[in-house]
Every structure is written in C-alpha cells, then in structure tokens.
Amino acid sequence: MSPSPRSLDGRVPALTLAAGLVLAMTGWGGAPMGLPITAGAYAQDQEDPALQEAEPKMRRPSPPELPKPTPAPTLKTIPVKRGALGFNEIAVDSTRLPRDRQGIWILDFVFKPVRIRTIEVPGRGRKQIYYLWYRVVNRTGEPRLFVPQFSLVTNTGKRYDDVTIPQAIPVIQAREEGIPLLGAVSIIGLIPPSTREEIDDAVYGVALFENVDPRATSFKIYVRGLSDGYQVIPGDPNATDPKGTREIVKYKTLRIDFTKLGDEFLINEKEIQLQDPPYEWIYW
C-alpha cells in the first residue's frame, strides 16, 4: 500500500511507487528481467586482439552496477493496551468468514469516523481534506507486509484515492492526541507480530482525500491490504465482449459506510456519520 519524488504541488504521484517494482525485478547487480545479457556480450572485449593491445583508456567501459533491491522496512510500533478503545474509536472484527479461504491472515484494524481539516498547501492554497485516522495491529504470529490502499467512493459516482500531502500530517497529528501518524507512502512496510500479553504493538496511520464532491450525501471508504485473502471469478467463455471472458481477481476488503447530512455549501464534519452497520468485509 519510503520517500519518493514529489510534484510541484507537494503531492507524490501514485506512479512513482511503481519504481520499486523495477528493483524487485532486478538481479543483484544484473540486468532487469526481460533484458538478458548474453554470455558473450562482454567476453568479446577480451577475445578481440585489437582491444587487448589498445591503451586502457581506449577500452570499452563496463556498465554501471544496478542498485540492489531494498527490503521493506520494519515499521516502528507503539504499545497500546489490548482491547482499549479511545473516544470515537471503532474496532473491526477480524474473524475469518465462512467464504474466506483457509489459512489467510487478517490484521486487526481500529478507525475513527471521517473528519475534515483545512490545510494550507504551498503553491495550491487552502485545501479541504477528508481524513481517516486508523490503527493496525498484527496478531497473526508472523511479520506481515502492509501495503494499504484506501479509496473513497461517493454516491455521485466519484472515486478518490489516498493522497500524500506532507503538510497535512503534523496538523492532523496535533489534533489526534499527538500520536505519530504515517501517511500513504511512509506506512508501507513490515508490521511485526504482537506477542506480548495484554499489550499490542500498533502502527498508526491516516488516509487523506482531497476535493471530495460536496454534493455527495453518502460515501464509502474501501480499505485493501488488511488481509491476503482473494477470490478468482471465472470469466464467461460465451461473453461477446472480450473483457467478459477474462478472470477477475477480487481482494478481501474492508468497506466503511458513511452518510453526510447538510448541503454542499457549508460542510461540517459533525454531519458525517457512520451508517448502521458501520462496516462490512467484502471482496472488491
């Protein structure tokens, strides 16, 4: 779901995260997969007498070594009393469901209802940000790679993915009891298992959404990355549309449902309320 190049408006384009895939597809100092270097590519220099007799400065330079893949960092955790919930915090039931595959893991997740903050973004002015505060605990017994994906979808048909706005983190953190919060990029890493009795080792984060449609009267937030569960939906071999013949992979996802009261001209976070029930595990 490590710092990366930022655009002029202070945000990190999502595509920059894909750069990490290049390292994952690279050997230890070798060529990327799909671009093999043949065995004789460099041996030719040694076999060519003309090159052997040439001055060293005339020799063809060796290609620079590619960087080694960087392993995912282990996220710093904060101890919290097991089962303790603060004001307005909602704990999600992480029990495996009958439709889930055997052997999947599920992280424990606590969140607060969406709140709103106006942030001054350099070069872009004041922006109204919807944010979701959350806490994650790993009780699976093994370290788990956490790469969360947060998407807010309104009843007006608009979708907003979690964005990186560095200026927003300290403002929200100061409001939320000062607990260190990780954003869309810095939250990616290994969560160590909680093994102590009565104490959980938690990671705290915040998902940010900007320019949410003010006309929306309800919205849903989808959270992927809390589990390795998935389902494969077979394609229809008789479909007339080629896309209909392809398999579809859906991932175990937490969906949180909200209603927004009031009008589009004066938006108040107190008018954003959880629905009943507030959340559901789905495959999305």
PDB file of C-alpha atoms in Angstrom:
ATOM      1  CA  MET A   1       0.000   0.000   0.000  1.00  0.00           C
ATOM      2  CA  SER A   2       9.962   5.429   1.520  1.00  0.00           C
ATOM      3  CA  PRO A   3      10.165   8.952   0.309  1.00  0.00           C
ATOM      4  CA  SER A   4       9.667   9.403  -3.421  1.00  0.00           C
ATOM      5  CA  PRO A   5       9.918  12.319  -5.864  1.00  0.00           C
ATOM      6  CA  ARG A   6       7.221  14.887  -5.266  1.00  0.00           C
ATOM      7  CA  SER A   7       5.322  17.020  -7.760  1.00  0.00           C
ATOM      8  CA  LEU A   8       5.442  20.794  -7.525  1.00  0.00           C
ATOM      9  CA  ASP A   9       2.218  20.891  -5.528  1.00  0.00           C
ATOM     10  CA  GLY A  10       3.672  18.765  -2.725  1.00  0.00           C
ATOM     11  CA  ARG A  11       1.921  15.520  -3.582  1.00  0.00           C
ATOM     12  CA  VAL A  12       3.556  12.237  -4.545  1.00  0.00           C
ATOM     13  CA  PRO A  13       2.187  10.788  -7.809  1.00  0.00           C
ATOM     14  CA  ALA A  14       0.995   7.241  -7.312  1.00  0.00           C
ATOM     15  CA  LEU A  15       3.001   6.048 -10.291  1.00  0.00           C
ATOM     16  CA  THR A  16       6.270   6.849  -8.528  1.00  0.00           C
ATOM     17  CA  LEU A  17       5.572   3.935  -6.220  1.00  0.00           C
ATOM     18  CA  ALA A  18       5.822   1.655  -9.246  1.00  0.00           C
ATOM     19  CA  ALA A  19       9.516   2.472  -9.446  1.00  0.00           C
ATOM     20  CA  GLY A  20      10.045  -0.003  -6.626  1.00  0.00           C
ATOM     21  CA  LEU A  21       8.890  -2.772  -8.930  1.00  0.00           C
ATOM     22  CA  VAL A  22      11.940  -2.187 -11.088  1.00  0.00           C
ATOM     23  CA  LEU A  23      14.178  -3.106  -8.170  1.00  0.00           C
ATOM     24  CA  ALA A  24      12.055  -6.135  -7.388  1.00  0.00           C
ATOM     25  CA  MET A  25      12.528  -7.311 -10.985  1.00  0.00           C
ATOM     26  CA  THR A  26      16.284  -6.712 -10.916  1.00  0.00           C
ATOM     27  CA  GLY A  27      19.001  -9.164 -10.017  1.00  0.00           C
ATOM     28  CA  TRP A  28      21.810  -8.346  -7.596  1.00  0.00           C
ATOM     29  CA  GLY A  29      23.761  -6.111  -9.952  1.00  0.00           C
ATOM     30  CA  GLY A  30      22.461  -7.876 -13.080  1.00  0.00           C
ATOM     31  CA  ALA A  31      20.048  -6.894 -15.824  1.00  0.00           C
ATOM     32  CA  PRO A  32      16.301  -6.422 -15.355  1.00  0.00           C
ATOM     33  CA  MET A  33      14.143  -9.408 -16.126  1.00  0.00           C
ATOM     34  CA  GLY A  34      13.218  -9.450 -19.805  1.00  0.00           C
ATOM     35  CA  LEU A  35      16.501  -7.740 -20.793  1.00  0.00           C
ATOM     36  CA  PRO A  36      19.039 -10.602 -20.612  1.00  0.00           C
ATOM     37  CA  ILE A  37      22.727 -10.002 -21.207  1.00  0.00           C
ATOM     38  CA  THR A  38      24.167 -12.802 -23.303  1.00  0.00           C
ATOM     39  CA  ALA A  39      27.150 -14.774 -22.105  1.00  0.00           C
ATOM     40  CA  GLY A  40      29.358 -13.422 -24.895  1.00  0.00           C
ATOM     41  CA  ALA A  41      28.334  -9.788 -24.578  1.00  0.00           C
ATOM     42  CA  TYR A  42      31.374  -8.840 -22.529  1.00  0.00           C
ATOM     43  CA  ALA A  43      33.632 -11.778 -23.422  1.00  0.00           C
ATOM     44  CA  GLN A  44      34.047 -10.227 -26.892  1.00  0.00           C
ATOM     45  CA  ASP A  45      36.198  -7.447 -25.429  1.00  0.00           C
ATOM     46  CA  GLN A  46      38.617  -9.986 -24.026  1.00  0.00           C
ATOM     47  CA  GLU A  47      38.810 -12.039 -27.216  1.00  0.00           C
ATOM     48  CA  ASP A  48      39.387  -9.092 -29.584  1.00  0.00           C
ATOM     49  CA  PRO A  49      43.196  -8.721 -30.014  1.00  0.00           C
ATOM     50  CA  ALA A  50      42.820  -5.095 -31.086  1.00  0.00           C
ATOM     51  CA  LEU A  51      41.161  -4.240 -27.809  1.00  0.00           C
ATOM     52  CA  GLN A  52      43.720  -6.248 -25.849  1.00  0.00           C
ATOM     53  CA  GLU A  53      46.563  -4.224 -27.368  1.00  0.00           C
ATOM     54  CA  ALA A  54      44.797  -0.861 -27.028  1.00  0.00           C
ATOM     55  CA  GLU A  55      45.623   1.550 -24.259  1.00  0.00           C
ATOM     56  CA  PRO A  56      43.435   1.142 -21.152  1.00  0.00           C
ATOM     57  CA  LYS A  57      41.743   4.461 -21.900  1.00  0.00           C
ATOM     58  CA  MET A  58      40.517   3.040 -25.219  1.00  0.00           C
ATOM     59  CA  ARG A  59      38.784   0.059 -23.647  1.00  0.00           C
ATOM     60  CA  ARG A  60      35.014  -0.039 -23.610  1.00  0.00           C
ATOM     61  CA  PRO A  61      33.789   0.931 -20.102  1.00  0.00           C
ATOM     62  CA  SER A  62      31.917  -1.656 -18.093  1.00  0.00           C
ATOM     63  CA  PRO A  63      28.229  -0.913 -17.480  1.00  0.00           C
ATOM     64  CA  PRO A  64      27.459   0.529 -14.041  1.00  0.00           C
ATOM     65  CA  GLU A  65      26.093  -1.860 -11.464  1.00  0.00           C
ATOM     66  CA  LEU A  66      22.380  -1.618 -10.838  1.00  0.00           C
ATOM     67  CA  PRO A  67      21.277  -0.906  -7.269  1.00  0.00           C
ATOM     68  CA  LYS A  68      20.391  -3.871  -5.119  1.00  0.00           C
ATOM     69  CA  PRO A  69      16.745  -4.334  -4.155  1.00  0.00           C
ATOM     70  CA  THR A  70      15.888  -2.623  -0.894  1.00  0.00           C
ATOM     71  CA  PRO A  71      13.898  -4.804   1.526  1.00  0.00           C
ATOM     72  CA  ALA A  72      10.729  -3.351   3.013  1.00  0.00           C
ATOM     73  CA  PRO A  73      11.415  -1.507   6.269  1.00  0.00           C
ATOM     74  CA  THR A  74      10.035  -2.740   9.568  1.00  0.00           C
ATOM     75  CA  LEU A  75       7.544  -0.165  10.805  1.00  0.00           C
ATOM     76  CA  LYS A  76       8.003   1.362  14.233  1.00  0.00           C
ATOM     77  CA  THR A  77       5.217   0.325  16.601  1.00  0.00           C
ATOM     78  CA  ILE A  78       3.651   1.992  19.621  1.00  0.00           C
ATOM     79  CA  PRO A  79       2.493  -0.091  22.613  1.00  0.00           C
ATOM     80  CA  VAL A  80      -1.203   0.097  23.426  1.00  0.00           C
ATOM     81  CA  LYS A  81      -3.270  -1.823  25.955  1.00  0.00           C
ATOM     82  CA  ARG A  82      -5.037  -4.687  24.229  1.00  0.00           C
ATOM     83  CA  GLY A  83      -8.741  -4.068  23.793  1.00  0.00           C
ATOM     84  CA  ALA A  84      -8.506  -0.429  24.868  1.00  0.00           C
ATOM     85  CA  LEU A  85     -10.523   1.970  22.720  1.00  0.00           C
ATOM     86  CA  GLY A  86     -10.368   5.740  22.880  1.00  0.00           C
ATOM     87  CA  PHE A  87     -13.166   8.193  22.218  1.00  0.00           C
ATOM     88  CA  ASN A  88     -14.954   7.534  18.921  1.00  0.00           C
ATOM     89  CA  GLU A  89     -12.721   4.570  18.035  1.00  0.00           C
ATOM     90  CA  ILE A  90     -14.331   1.575  16.324  1.00  0.00           C
ATOM     91  CA  ALA A  91     -12.697  -1.872  16.361  1.00  0.00           C
ATOM     92  CA  VAL A  92     -13.256  -4.077  13.318  1.00  0.00           C
ATOM     93  CA  ASP A  93     -13.985  -7.777  13.839  1.00  0.00           C
ATOM     94  CA  SER A  94     -11.125  -9.631  12.119  1.00  0.00           C
ATOM     95  CA  THR A  95     -12.599 -13.122  12.495  1.00  0.00           C
ATOM     96  CA  ARG A  96     -12.278 -15.213   9.349  1.00  0.00           C
ATOM     97  CA  LEU A  97     -15.586 -15.534   7.485  1.00  0.00           C
ATOM     98  CA  PRO A  98     -17.012 -18.792   6.065  1.00  0.00           C
ATOM     99  CA  ARG A  99     -16.419 -17.609   2.494  1.00  0.00           C
ATOM    100  CA  ASP A 100     -12.737 -16.873   3.174  1.00  0.00           C
ATOM    101  CA  ARG A 101     -10.056 -19.309   2.092  1.00  0.00           C
ATOM    102  CA  GLN A 102      -8.417 -21.435   4.744  1.00  0.00           C
ATOM    103  CA  GLY A 103      -5.105 -20.144   6.028  1.00  0.00           C
ATOM    104  CA  ILE A 104      -5.466 -16.458   5.176  1.00  0.00           C
ATOM    105  CA  TRP A 105      -4.237 -13.815   7.602  1.00  0.00           C
ATOM    106  CA  ILE A 106      -6.156 -10.712   8.700  1.00  0.00           C
ATOM    107  CA  LEU A 107      -4.755  -7.693  10.523  1.00  0.00           C
ATOM    108  CA  ASP A 108      -6.654  -6.010  13.348  1.00  0.00           C
ATOM    109  CA  PHE A 109      -7.969  -2.568  12.432  1.00  0.00           C
ATOM    110  CA  VAL A 110      -9.346   0.305  14.511  1.00  0.00           C
ATOM    111  CA  PHE A 111     -10.581   3.567  12.993  1.00  0.00           C
ATOM    112  CA  LYS A 112     -12.363   6.798  13.789  1.00  0.00           C
ATOM    113  CA  PRO A 113     -15.161   8.374  11.723  1.00  0.00           C
ATOM    114  CA  VAL A 114     -14.000  10.638   8.914  1.00  0.00           C
ATOM    115  CA  ARG A 115     -13.055  14.153   9.952  1.00  0.00           C
ATOM    116  CA  ILE A 116     -12.297  17.303   7.953  1.00  0.00           C
ATOM    117  CA  ARG A 117      -9.376  19.683   8.145  1.00  0.00           C
ATOM    118  CA  THR A 118      -8.431  22.672   6.005  1.00  0.00           C
ATOM    119  CA  ILE A 119      -4.737  22.570   5.097  1.00  0.00           C
ATOM    120  CA  GLU A 120      -2.532  25.253   3.563  1.00  0.00           C
ATOM    121  CA  VAL A 121      -0.681  23.572   0.692  1.00  0.00           C
ATOM    122  CA  PRO A 122       2.261  25.547  -0.756  1.00  0.00           C
ATOM    123  CA  GLY A 123       1.512  26.744  -4.269  1.00  0.00           C
ATOM    124  CA  ARG A 124      -2.074  25.484  -4.159  1.00  0.00           C
ATOM    125  CA  GLY A 125      -3.710  27.464  -1.395  1.00  0.00           C
ATOM    126  CA  ARG A 126      -6.103  26.155   1.241  1.00  0.00           C
ATOM    127  CA  LYS A 127      -7.498  22.680   0.643  1.00  0.00           C
ATOM    128  CA  GLN A 128     -10.301  20.898   2.441  1.00  0.00           C
ATOM    129  CA  ILE A 129      -9.107  17.412   3.369  1.00  0.00           C
ATOM    130  CA  TYR A 130     -11.237  14.469   4.459  1.00  0.00           C
ATOM    131  CA  TYR A 131      -9.143  12.152   6.619  1.00  0.00           C
ATOM    132  CA  LEU A 132      -9.485   8.714   8.190  1.00  0.00           C
ATOM    133  CA  TRP A 133      -7.419   8.033  11.332  1.00  0.00           C
ATOM    134  CA  TYR A 134      -6.610   4.355  11.908  1.00  0.00           C
ATOM    135  CA  ARG A 135      -4.558   1.878  13.920  1.00  0.00           C
ATOM    136  CA  VAL A 136      -3.291  -1.524  12.764  1.00  0.00           C
ATOM    137  CA  VAL A 137      -2.109  -4.456  14.897  1.00  0.00           C
ATOM    138  CA  ASN A 138      -0.611  -7.715  13.661  1.00  0.00           C
ATOM    139  CA  ARG A 139      -1.803 -10.670  15.751  1.00  0.00           C
ATOM    140  CA  THR A 140      -1.083 -13.291  13.089  1.00  0.00           C
ATOM    141  CA  GLY A 141       2.152 -14.549  14.673  1.00  0.00           C
ATOM    142  CA  GLU A 142       4.410 -13.560  11.760  1.00  0.00           C
ATOM    143  CA  PRO A 143       5.626 -10.276  10.242  1.00  0.00           C
ATOM    144  CA  ARG A 144       3.238  -9.042   7.545  1.00  0.00           C
ATOM    145  CA  LEU A 145       3.922  -6.662   4.681  1.00  0.00           C
ATOM    146  CA  PHE A 146       1.436  -3.798   4.922  1.00  0.00           C
ATOM    147  CA  VAL A 147       0.689  -2.012   1.632  1.00  0.00           C
ATOM    148  CA  PRO A 148      -2.715  -0.425   2.243  1.00  0.00           C
ATOM    149  CA  GLN A 149      -4.933   1.075  -0.438  1.00  0.00           C
ATOM    150  CA  PHE A 150      -7.666   3.493   0.618  1.00  0.00           C
ATOM    151  CA  SER A 151     -10.364   4.602  -1.841  1.00  0.00           C
ATOM    152  CA  LEU A 152     -13.307   6.909  -1.110  1.00  0.00           C
ATOM    153  CA  VAL A 153     -16.295   6.437  -3.433  1.00  0.00           C
ATOM    154  CA  THR A 154     -19.258   8.836  -3.324  1.00  0.00           C
ATOM    155  CA  ASN A 155     -22.886   8.219  -4.224  1.00  0.00           C
ATOM    156  CA  THR A 156     -22.345  10.740  -7.037  1.00  0.00           C
ATOM    157  CA  GLY A 157     -20.042   8.265  -8.778  1.00  0.00           C
ATOM    158  CA  LYS A 158     -16.705   9.877  -7.910  1.00  0.00           C
ATOM    159  CA  ARG A 159     -13.669   7.992  -6.615  1.00  0.00           C
ATOM    160  CA  TYR A 160     -10.768   9.467  -4.637  1.00  0.00           C
ATOM    161  CA  ASP A 161      -7.639   7.533  -3.697  1.00  0.00           C
ATOM    162  CA  ASP A 162      -5.456   8.235  -0.678  1.00  0.00           C
ATOM    163  CA  VAL A 163      -3.009  11.054  -1.461  1.00  0.00           C
ATOM    164  CA  THR A 164       0.250  12.207   0.067  1.00  0.00           C
ATOM    165  CA  ILE A 165       0.193  15.761   1.429  1.00  0.00           C
ATOM    166  CA  PRO A 166       3.155  16.137   3.810  1.00  0.00           C
ATOM    167  CA  GLN A 167       1.842  19.427   5.224  1.00  0.00           C
ATOM    168  CA  ALA A 168      -1.325  17.716   6.456  1.00  0.00           C
ATOM    169  CA  ILE A 169       0.303  15.084   8.665  1.00  0.00           C
ATOM    170  CA  PRO A 170       1.579  17.319  11.515  1.00  0.00           C
ATOM    171  CA  VAL A 171      -1.675  19.307  11.566  1.00  0.00           C
ATOM    172  CA  ILE A 172      -3.783  16.162  11.908  1.00  0.00           C
ATOM    173  CA  GLN A 173      -1.315  14.552  14.303  1.00  0.00           C
ATOM    174  CA  ALA A 174      -1.551  17.536  16.659  1.00  0.00           C
ATOM    175  CA  ARG A 175      -5.320  17.185  16.652  1.00  0.00           C
ATOM    176  CA  GLU A 176      -5.267  13.421  17.234  1.00  0.00           C
ATOM    177  CA  GLU A 177      -3.516  13.318  20.626  1.00  0.00           C
ATOM    178  CA  GLY A 178      -0.053  13.801  19.136  1.00  0.00           C
ATOM    179  CA  ILE A 179       0.461  10.124  18.303  1.00  0.00           C
ATOM    180  CA  PRO A 180       2.886   9.799  15.342  1.00  0.00           C
ATOM    181  CA  LEU A 181       0.919   9.114  12.168  1.00  0.00           C
ATOM    182  CA  LEU A 182       2.183   7.590   8.923  1.00  0.00           C
ATOM    183  CA  GLY A 183       0.924   8.650   5.503  1.00  0.00           C
ATOM    184  CA  ALA A 184       0.299   6.857   2.220  1.00  0.00           C
ATOM    185  CA  VAL A 185       3.982   6.212   1.471  1.00  0.00           C
ATOM    186  CA  SER A 186       5.625   6.005   4.897  1.00  0.00           C
ATOM    187  CA  ILE A 187       3.054   3.428   6.101  1.00  0.00           C
ATOM    188  CA  ILE A 188       4.337   0.802   3.641  1.00  0.00           C
ATOM    189  CA  GLY A 189       6.455  -1.787   5.428  1.00  0.00           C
ATOM    190  CA  LEU A 190       6.545  -4.857   7.644  1.00  0.00           C
ATOM    191  CA  ILE A 191       4.375  -4.891  10.754  1.00  0.00           C
ATOM    192  CA  PRO A 192       5.973  -7.131  13.407  1.00  0.00           C
ATOM    193  CA  PRO A 193       3.694  -9.541  15.255  1.00  0.00           C
ATOM    194  CA  SER A 194       2.318  -8.613  18.659  1.00  0.00           C
ATOM    195  CA  THR A 195       3.437 -11.341  21.057  1.00  0.00           C
ATOM    196  CA  ARG A 196       3.161  -9.725  24.485  1.00  0.00           C
ATOM    197  CA  GLU A 197       0.256 -10.449  26.796  1.00  0.00           C
ATOM    198  CA  GLU A 198      -2.266  -7.634  27.227  1.00  0.00           C
ATOM    199  CA  ILE A 199      -0.138  -5.275  25.118  1.00  0.00           C
ATOM    200  CA  ASP A 200      -0.417  -4.694  21.378  1.00  0.00           C
ATOM    201  CA  ASP A 201       2.301  -3.235  19.176  1.00  0.00           C
ATOM    202  CA  ALA A 202       0.344  -0.859  16.974  1.00  0.00           C
ATOM    203  CA  VAL A 203       1.066   1.168  13.854  1.00  0.00           C
ATOM    204  CA  TYR A 204      -0.882   4.413  13.432  1.00  0.00           C
ATOM    205  CA  GLY A 205      -1.746   5.977  10.099  1.00  0.00           C
ATOM    206  CA  VAL A 206      -4.001   8.443   8.332  1.00  0.00           C
ATOM    207  CA  ALA A 207      -5.591   8.313   4.876  1.00  0.00           C
ATOM    208  CA  LEU A 208      -6.167  11.646   3.112  1.00  0.00           C
ATOM    209  CA  PHE A 209      -8.727  12.531   0.446  1.00  0.00           C
ATOM    210  CA  GLU A 210      -8.979  15.938  -1.208  1.00  0.00           C
ATOM    211  CA  ASN A 211     -11.564  17.702  -3.371  1.00  0.00           C
ATOM    212  CA  VAL A 212     -14.347  15.311  -2.368  1.00  0.00           C
ATOM    213  CA  ASP A 213     -17.561  16.113  -4.238  1.00  0.00           C
ATOM    214  CA  PRO A 214     -19.540  18.449  -1.924  1.00  0.00           C
ATOM    215  CA  ARG A 215     -22.807  17.264  -3.484  1.00  0.00           C
ATOM    216  CA  ALA A 216     -22.344  13.729  -2.137  1.00  0.00           C
ATOM    217  CA  THR A 217     -24.818  12.717   0.557  1.00  0.00           C
ATOM    218  CA  SER A 218     -23.092   9.411   1.306  1.00  0.00           C
ATOM    219  CA  PHE A 219     -19.790   7.734   0.600  1.00  0.00           C
ATOM    220  CA  LYS A 220     -17.866   4.530   1.246  1.00  0.00           C
ATOM    221  CA  ILE A 221     -14.207   4.010   2.068  1.00  0.00           C
ATOM    222  CA  TYR A 222     -12.642   0.780   0.809  1.00  0.00           C
ATOM    223  CA  VAL A 223      -9.531  -0.493   2.615  1.00  0.00           C
ATOM    224  CA  ARG A 224      -7.348  -3.111   0.943  1.00  0.00           C
ATOM    225  CA  GLY A 225      -4.161  -4.595   2.384  1.00  0.00           C
ATOM    226  CA  LEU A 226      -5.528  -5.812   5.718  1.00  0.00           C
ATOM    227  CA  SER A 227      -5.542  -9.423   4.505  1.00  0.00           C
ATOM    228  CA  ASP A 228      -4.041 -11.685   1.863  1.00  0.00           C
ATOM    229  CA  GLY A 229      -7.467 -13.140   1.075  1.00  0.00           C
ATOM    230  CA  TYR A 230      -8.731 -13.066  -2.505  1.00  0.00           C
ATOM    231  CA  GLN A 231     -11.246 -14.692  -4.835  1.00  0.00           C
ATOM    232  CA  VAL A 232     -10.932 -15.515  -8.526  1.00  0.00           C
ATOM    233  CA  ILE A 233     -14.123 -15.009 -10.527  1.00  0.00           C
ATOM    234  CA  PRO A 234     -14.020 -17.101 -13.739  1.00  0.00           C
ATOM    235  CA  GLY A 235     -14.720 -15.332 -16.999  1.00  0.00           C
ATOM    236  CA  ASP A 236     -17.708 -16.162 -19.193  1.00  0.00           C
ATOM    237  CA  PRO A 237     -16.429 -18.095 -22.242  1.00  0.00           C
ATOM    238  CA  ASN A 238     -19.614 -17.148 -24.125  1.00  0.00           C
ATOM    239  CA  ALA A 239     -19.333 -13.409 -23.492  1.00  0.00           C
ATOM    240  CA  THR A 240     -19.458 -11.254 -26.631  1.00  0.00           C
ATOM    241  CA  ASP A 241     -17.182  -8.652 -25.045  1.00  0.00           C
ATOM    242  CA  PRO A 242     -13.582  -9.966 -24.836  1.00  0.00           C
ATOM    243  CA  LYS A 243     -13.263  -8.407 -21.383  1.00  0.00           C
ATOM    244  CA  GLY A 244     -16.073 -10.650 -20.171  1.00  0.00           C
ATOM    245  CA  THR A 245     -14.046 -13.785 -20.878  1.00  0.00           C
ATOM    246  CA  ARG A 246     -11.212 -12.811 -18.535  1.00  0.00           C
ATOM    247  CA  GLU A 247     -10.822 -13.897 -14.937  1.00  0.00           C
ATOM    248  CA  ILE A 248     -11.448 -11.249 -12.307  1.00  0.00           C
ATOM    249  CA  VAL A 249      -9.469 -11.230  -9.063  1.00  0.00           C
ATOM    250  CA  LYS A 250     -11.176  -9.618  -6.075  1.00  0.00           C
ATOM    251  CA  TYR A 251      -9.391  -8.940  -2.793  1.00  0.00           C
ATOM    252  CA  LYS A 252     -10.668  -9.146   0.755  1.00  0.00           C
ATOM    253  CA  THR A 253     -11.525  -5.534   1.512  1.00  0.00           C
ATOM    254  CA  LEU A 254     -12.977  -3.608   4.427  1.00  0.00           C
ATOM    255  CA  ARG A 255     -15.802  -1.265   3.392  1.00  0.00           C
ATOM    256  CA  ILE A 256     -16.766   1.564   5.783  1.00  0.00           C
ATOM    257  CA  ASP A 257     -20.085   3.318   5.117  1.00  0.00           C
ATOM    258  CA  PHE A 258     -20.860   6.979   5.839  1.00  0.00           C
ATOM    259  CA  THR A 259     -23.800   9.351   5.470  1.00  0.00           C
ATOM    260  CA  LYS A 260     -23.250  13.096   5.009  1.00  0.00           C
ATOM    261  CA  LEU A 261     -26.034  15.385   6.140  1.00  0.00           C
ATOM    262  CA  GLY A 262     -26.396  19.078   5.337  1.00  0.00           C
ATOM    263  CA  ASP A 263     -25.877  20.755   1.981  1.00  0.00           C
ATOM    264  CA  GLU A 264     -22.967  21.251  -0.394  1.00  0.00           C
ATOM    265  CA  PHE A 265     -22.274  24.856   0.579  1.00  0.00           C
ATOM    266  CA  LEU A 266     -21.487  24.554   4.269  1.00  0.00           C
ATOM    267  CA  ILE A 267     -19.824  21.224   5.068  1.00  0.00           C
ATOM    268  CA  ASN A 268     -19.331  20.324   8.712  1.00  0.00           C
ATOM    269  CA  GLU A 269     -17.548  17.167   9.864  1.00  0.00           C
ATOM    270  CA  LYS A 270     -20.196  16.700  12.560  1.00  0.00           C
ATOM    271  CA  GLU A 271     -22.660  15.960   9.765  1.00  0.00           C
ATOM    272  CA  ILE A 272     -20.600  12.961   8.613  1.00  0.00           C
ATOM    273  CA  GLN A 273     -21.978   9.916  10.385  1.00  0.00           C
ATOM    274  CA  LEU A 274     -21.360   6.186  10.266  1.00  0.00           C
ATOM    275  CA  GLN A 275     -24.170   4.076   8.906  1.00  0.00           C
ATOM    276  CA  ASP A 276     -25.606   1.091  10.778  1.00  0.00           C
ATOM    277  CA  PRO A 277     -23.870  -1.325  10.481  1.00  0.00           C
ATOM    278  CA  PRO A 278     -20.778   0.841  10.044  1.00  0.00           C
ATOM    279  CA  TYR A 279     -18.633  -1.586   8.060  1.00  0.00           C
ATOM    280  CA  GLU A 280     -18.576  -4.879   6.170  1.00  0.00           C
ATOM    281  CA  TRP A 281     -15.905  -7.241   4.862  1.00  0.00           C
ATOM    282  CA  ILE A 282     -16.347  -7.770   1.122  1.00  0.00           C
ATOM    283  CA  TYR A 283     -14.356  -8.912  -1.914  1.00  0.00           C
ATOM    284  CA  TRP A 284     -13.678  -5.928  -4.161  1.00  0.00           C
TER     285      TRP A 284
END
